[in-house]
CSV table of C-alpha atoms in Angstrom, one decimal:
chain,number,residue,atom,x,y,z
A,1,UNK,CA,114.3,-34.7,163.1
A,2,UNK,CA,113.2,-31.3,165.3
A,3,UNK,CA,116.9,-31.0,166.5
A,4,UNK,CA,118.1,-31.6,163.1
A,5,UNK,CA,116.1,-28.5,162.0
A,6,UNK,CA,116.7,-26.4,164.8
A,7,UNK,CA,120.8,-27.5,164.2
A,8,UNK,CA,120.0,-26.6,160.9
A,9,UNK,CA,118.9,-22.9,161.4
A,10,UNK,CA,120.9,-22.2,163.8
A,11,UNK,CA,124.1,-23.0,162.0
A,12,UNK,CA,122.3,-20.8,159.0
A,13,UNK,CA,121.7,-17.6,161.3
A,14,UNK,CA,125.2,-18.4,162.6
A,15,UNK,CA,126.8,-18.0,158.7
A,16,UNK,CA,124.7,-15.1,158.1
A,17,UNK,CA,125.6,-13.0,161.2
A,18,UNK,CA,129.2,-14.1,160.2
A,19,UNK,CA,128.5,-12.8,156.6
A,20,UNK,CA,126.8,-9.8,157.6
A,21,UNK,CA,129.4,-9.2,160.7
A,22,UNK,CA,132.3,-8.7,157.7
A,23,UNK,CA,133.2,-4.9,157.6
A,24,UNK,CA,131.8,-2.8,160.4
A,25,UNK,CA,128.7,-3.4,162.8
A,26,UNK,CA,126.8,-0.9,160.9
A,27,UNK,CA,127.3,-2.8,157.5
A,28,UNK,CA,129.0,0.3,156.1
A,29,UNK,CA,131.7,-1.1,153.7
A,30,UNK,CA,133.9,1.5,152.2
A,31,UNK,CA,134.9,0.7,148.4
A,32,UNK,CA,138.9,2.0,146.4
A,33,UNK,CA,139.5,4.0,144.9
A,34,UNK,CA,139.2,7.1,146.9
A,35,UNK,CA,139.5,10.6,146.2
A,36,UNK,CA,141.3,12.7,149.3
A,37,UNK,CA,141.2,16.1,149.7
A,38,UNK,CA,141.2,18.7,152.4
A,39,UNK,CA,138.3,20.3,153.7
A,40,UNK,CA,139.6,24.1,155.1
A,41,UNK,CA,143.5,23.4,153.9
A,42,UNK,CA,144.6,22.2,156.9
A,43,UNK,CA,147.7,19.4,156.9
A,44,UNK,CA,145.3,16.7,158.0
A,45,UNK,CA,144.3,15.8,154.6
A,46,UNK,CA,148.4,15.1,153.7
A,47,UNK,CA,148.4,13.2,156.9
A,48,UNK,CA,145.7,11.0,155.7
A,49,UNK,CA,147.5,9.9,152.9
A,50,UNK,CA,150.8,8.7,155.3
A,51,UNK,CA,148.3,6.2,157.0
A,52,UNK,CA,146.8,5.3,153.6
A,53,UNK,CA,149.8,4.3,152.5
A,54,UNK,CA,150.0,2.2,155.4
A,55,UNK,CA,147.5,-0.1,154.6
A,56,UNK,CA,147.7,0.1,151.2
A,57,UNK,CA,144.3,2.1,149.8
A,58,UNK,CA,144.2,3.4,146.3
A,59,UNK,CA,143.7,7.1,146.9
A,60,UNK,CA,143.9,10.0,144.9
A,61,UNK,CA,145.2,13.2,146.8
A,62,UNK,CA,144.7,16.8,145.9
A,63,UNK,CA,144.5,19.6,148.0
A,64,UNK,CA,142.2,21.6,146.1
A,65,UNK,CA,140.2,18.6,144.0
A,66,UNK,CA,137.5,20.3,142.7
A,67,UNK,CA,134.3,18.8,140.1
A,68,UNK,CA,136.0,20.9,137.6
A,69,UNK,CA,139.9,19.2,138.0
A,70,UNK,CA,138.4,15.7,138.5
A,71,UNK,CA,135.9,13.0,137.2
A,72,UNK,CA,134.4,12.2,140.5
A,73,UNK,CA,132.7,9.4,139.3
A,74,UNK,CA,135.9,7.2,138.9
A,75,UNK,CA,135.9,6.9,143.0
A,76,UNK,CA,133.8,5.1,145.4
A,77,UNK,CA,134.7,6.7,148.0
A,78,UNK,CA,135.5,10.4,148.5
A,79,UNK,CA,137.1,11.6,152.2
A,80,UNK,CA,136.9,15.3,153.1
A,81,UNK,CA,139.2,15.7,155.9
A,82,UNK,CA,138.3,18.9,157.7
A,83,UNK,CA,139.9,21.1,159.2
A,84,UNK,CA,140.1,24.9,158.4
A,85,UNK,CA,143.5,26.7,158.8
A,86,UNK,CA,143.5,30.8,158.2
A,87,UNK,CA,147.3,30.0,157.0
A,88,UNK,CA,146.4,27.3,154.6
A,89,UNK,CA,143.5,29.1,153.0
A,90,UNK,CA,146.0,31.7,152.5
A,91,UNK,CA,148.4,29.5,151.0
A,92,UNK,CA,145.7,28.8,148.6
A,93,UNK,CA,144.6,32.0,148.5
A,94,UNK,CA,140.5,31.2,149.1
A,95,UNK,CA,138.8,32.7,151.8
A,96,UNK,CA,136.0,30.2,153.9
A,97,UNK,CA,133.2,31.1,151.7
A,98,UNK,CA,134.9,30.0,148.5
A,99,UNK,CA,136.4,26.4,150.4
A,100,UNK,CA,132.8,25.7,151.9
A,101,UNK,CA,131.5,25.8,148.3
A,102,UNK,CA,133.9,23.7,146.7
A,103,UNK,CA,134.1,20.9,149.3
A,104,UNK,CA,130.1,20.8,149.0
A,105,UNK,CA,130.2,20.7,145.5
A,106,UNK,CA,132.3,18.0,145.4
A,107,UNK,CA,130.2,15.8,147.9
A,108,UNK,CA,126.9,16.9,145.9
A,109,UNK,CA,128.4,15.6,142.9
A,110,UNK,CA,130.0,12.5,144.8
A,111,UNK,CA,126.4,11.7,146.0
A,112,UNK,CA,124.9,12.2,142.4
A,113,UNK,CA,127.8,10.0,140.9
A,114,UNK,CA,127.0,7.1,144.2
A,115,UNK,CA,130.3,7.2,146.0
A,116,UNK,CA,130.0,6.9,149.8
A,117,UNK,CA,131.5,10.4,151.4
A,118,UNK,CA,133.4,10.4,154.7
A,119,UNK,CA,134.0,13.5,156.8
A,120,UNK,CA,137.2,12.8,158.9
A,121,UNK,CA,138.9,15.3,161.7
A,122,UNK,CA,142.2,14.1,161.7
A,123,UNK,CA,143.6,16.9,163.6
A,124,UNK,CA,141.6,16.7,166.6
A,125,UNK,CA,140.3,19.5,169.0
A,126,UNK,CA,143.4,21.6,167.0
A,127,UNK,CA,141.2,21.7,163.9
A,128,UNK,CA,137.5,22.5,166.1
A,129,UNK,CA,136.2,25.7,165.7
A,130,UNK,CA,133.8,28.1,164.0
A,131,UNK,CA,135.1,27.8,160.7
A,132,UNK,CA,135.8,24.0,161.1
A,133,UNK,CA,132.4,23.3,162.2
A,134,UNK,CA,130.7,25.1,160.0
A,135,UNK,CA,132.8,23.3,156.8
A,136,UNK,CA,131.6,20.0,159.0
A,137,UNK,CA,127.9,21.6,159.4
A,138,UNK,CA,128.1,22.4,156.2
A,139,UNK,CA,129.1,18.8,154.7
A,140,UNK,CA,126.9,16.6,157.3
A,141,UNK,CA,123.8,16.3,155.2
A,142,UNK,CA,126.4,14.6,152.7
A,143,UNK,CA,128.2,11.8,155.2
A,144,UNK,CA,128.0,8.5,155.1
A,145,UNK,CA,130.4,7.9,157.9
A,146,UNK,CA,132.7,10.0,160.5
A,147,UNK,CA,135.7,9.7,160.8
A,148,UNK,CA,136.9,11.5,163.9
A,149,UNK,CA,139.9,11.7,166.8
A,150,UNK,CA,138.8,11.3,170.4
A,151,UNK,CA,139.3,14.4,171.7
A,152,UNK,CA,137.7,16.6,168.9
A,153,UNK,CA,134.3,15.2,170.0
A,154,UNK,CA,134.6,15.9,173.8
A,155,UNK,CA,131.7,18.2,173.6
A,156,UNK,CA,129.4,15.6,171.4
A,157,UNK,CA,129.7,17.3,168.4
A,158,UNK,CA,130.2,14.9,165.8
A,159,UNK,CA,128.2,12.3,167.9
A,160,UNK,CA,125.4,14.6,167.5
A,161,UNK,CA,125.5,14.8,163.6
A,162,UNK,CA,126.3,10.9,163.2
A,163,UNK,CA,123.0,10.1,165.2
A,164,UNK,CA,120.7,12.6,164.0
A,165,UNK,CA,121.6,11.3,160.3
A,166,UNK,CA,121.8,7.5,161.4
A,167,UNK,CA,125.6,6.9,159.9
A,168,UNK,CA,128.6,5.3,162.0
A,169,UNK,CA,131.3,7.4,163.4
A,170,UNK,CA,134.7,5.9,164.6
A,171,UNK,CA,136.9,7.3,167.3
A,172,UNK,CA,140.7,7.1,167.6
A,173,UNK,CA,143.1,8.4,170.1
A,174,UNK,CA,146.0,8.9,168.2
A,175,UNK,CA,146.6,9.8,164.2
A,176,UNK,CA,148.0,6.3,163.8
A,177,UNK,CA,145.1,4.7,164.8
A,178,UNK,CA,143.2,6.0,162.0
A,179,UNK,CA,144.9,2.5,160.4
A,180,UNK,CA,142.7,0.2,162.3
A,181,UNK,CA,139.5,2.7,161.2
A,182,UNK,CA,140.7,2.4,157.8
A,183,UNK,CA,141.2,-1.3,157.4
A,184,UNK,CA,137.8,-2.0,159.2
A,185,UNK,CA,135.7,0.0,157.0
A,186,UNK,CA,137.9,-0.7,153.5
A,187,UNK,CA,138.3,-4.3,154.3
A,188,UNK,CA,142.0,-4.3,154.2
C-alpha cells in the first residue's frame, strides 16, 4: 500500500511539472493578439512581423501606434522592438524625447489595461547605444520579458535589467531564430 502511495505522488508531481513545464521555464506564457510597434523607428519592428508571420501570431503592426490611434486593451500582448535610428526618427519626423514618451505611454497604458509587454532588440549590437538604451532604460520598469539577439548583450546589459526585475530574457543568434523565441513563449 506505501509503494502504491508513493507511485501515486510521484506520478502526480510528474503530471504537474509536465503541466507547469508547458510554455517557458519561467511560466511566462505570452497570449494573441499582439500589438507591434517600433520603439526608436528603427526597421527591427517590420522585421518582427516577417518572423511573425512565420509562425503564424495575430499581430497588429504600426510604426507609430500610439494610445491615441489604438484601443490597447484589445491585445494581450504588446512588443516594443527597440532600436533608435536618427534616420527613422527623421522619417517620422519626432525627435528622442517625443518617441521615449510615446512608447512609455503605450506600455503604461498596456500595463493598466493587463497585457504582458515585451521589449525585444532585434537588431543586435547595430541598434545599442545611448539613445537605444535609454528607450530600453526607459521601458524596463514596464517588461515582462526580453526579448534580445546575442550579441547586443555582450556587455550584460539587458541581463542586468531582466534580473534586477525578475522577468525571463531569451537570446538568439540570428534574426530567424527569433521563431523558436516566439513559438516557445506564444505556444505555437
Amino acid at each position: 500500500m506505501k509503494r502504491f502511495l508513493v507511485s501515486l505522488l510521484l506520478i502526480a508531481c510528474v503530471a504537474f511539472v509536465g503541466f507547469a513545464a508547458d510554455g517557458t521555464e519561467e511560466g511566462l506564457i505570452l497570449g494573441e493578439p499582439v500589438a507591434v510597434t517600433s520603439a526608436g523607428q528603427s526597421p527591427g519592428a517590420l522585421q518582427f512581423t516577417v518572423v511573425a508571420k512565420m509562425i503564424k501570431l495575430e499581430y497588429t503592426f504600426e510604426k507609430l501606434l500610439s494610445v491615441d490611434s489604438i484601443d490597447i486593451s484589445q491585445f494581450k500582448t504588446l512588443v516594443l522592438v527597440v532600436g533608435a535610428s536618427g534616420k527613422g526618427l527623421g522619417a517620422a519626423n519626432i525627435d528622442i524625447e517625443a518617441e521615449i514618451l510615446r512608447v512609455k505611454s503605450l506600455a503604461e497604458a498596456a500595463k493598466e489595461n493587463g497585457l504582458k509587454v515585451v521589449v525585444c532588440n532585434l537588431e543586435g549590437e547595430s541598434r545599442r547605444g545611448p539613445s537605444s538604451d535609454r528607450i530600453v532604460t526607459e521601458l524596463a520598469p514596464f517588461a515582462d520579458a526580453y526579448f534580445v539577439k546575442s550579441d547586443a548583450d555582450q556587455d550584460g546589459f539587458f541581463t542586468a535589467l531582466s534580473e534586477e526585475a525578475g522577468v525571463p530574457m531569451a537570446t538568439f543568434e540570428k534574426t530567424v531564430d527569433l521563431r523558436d523565441v516566439l513559438t516557445k513563449y506564444f505556444g505555437k
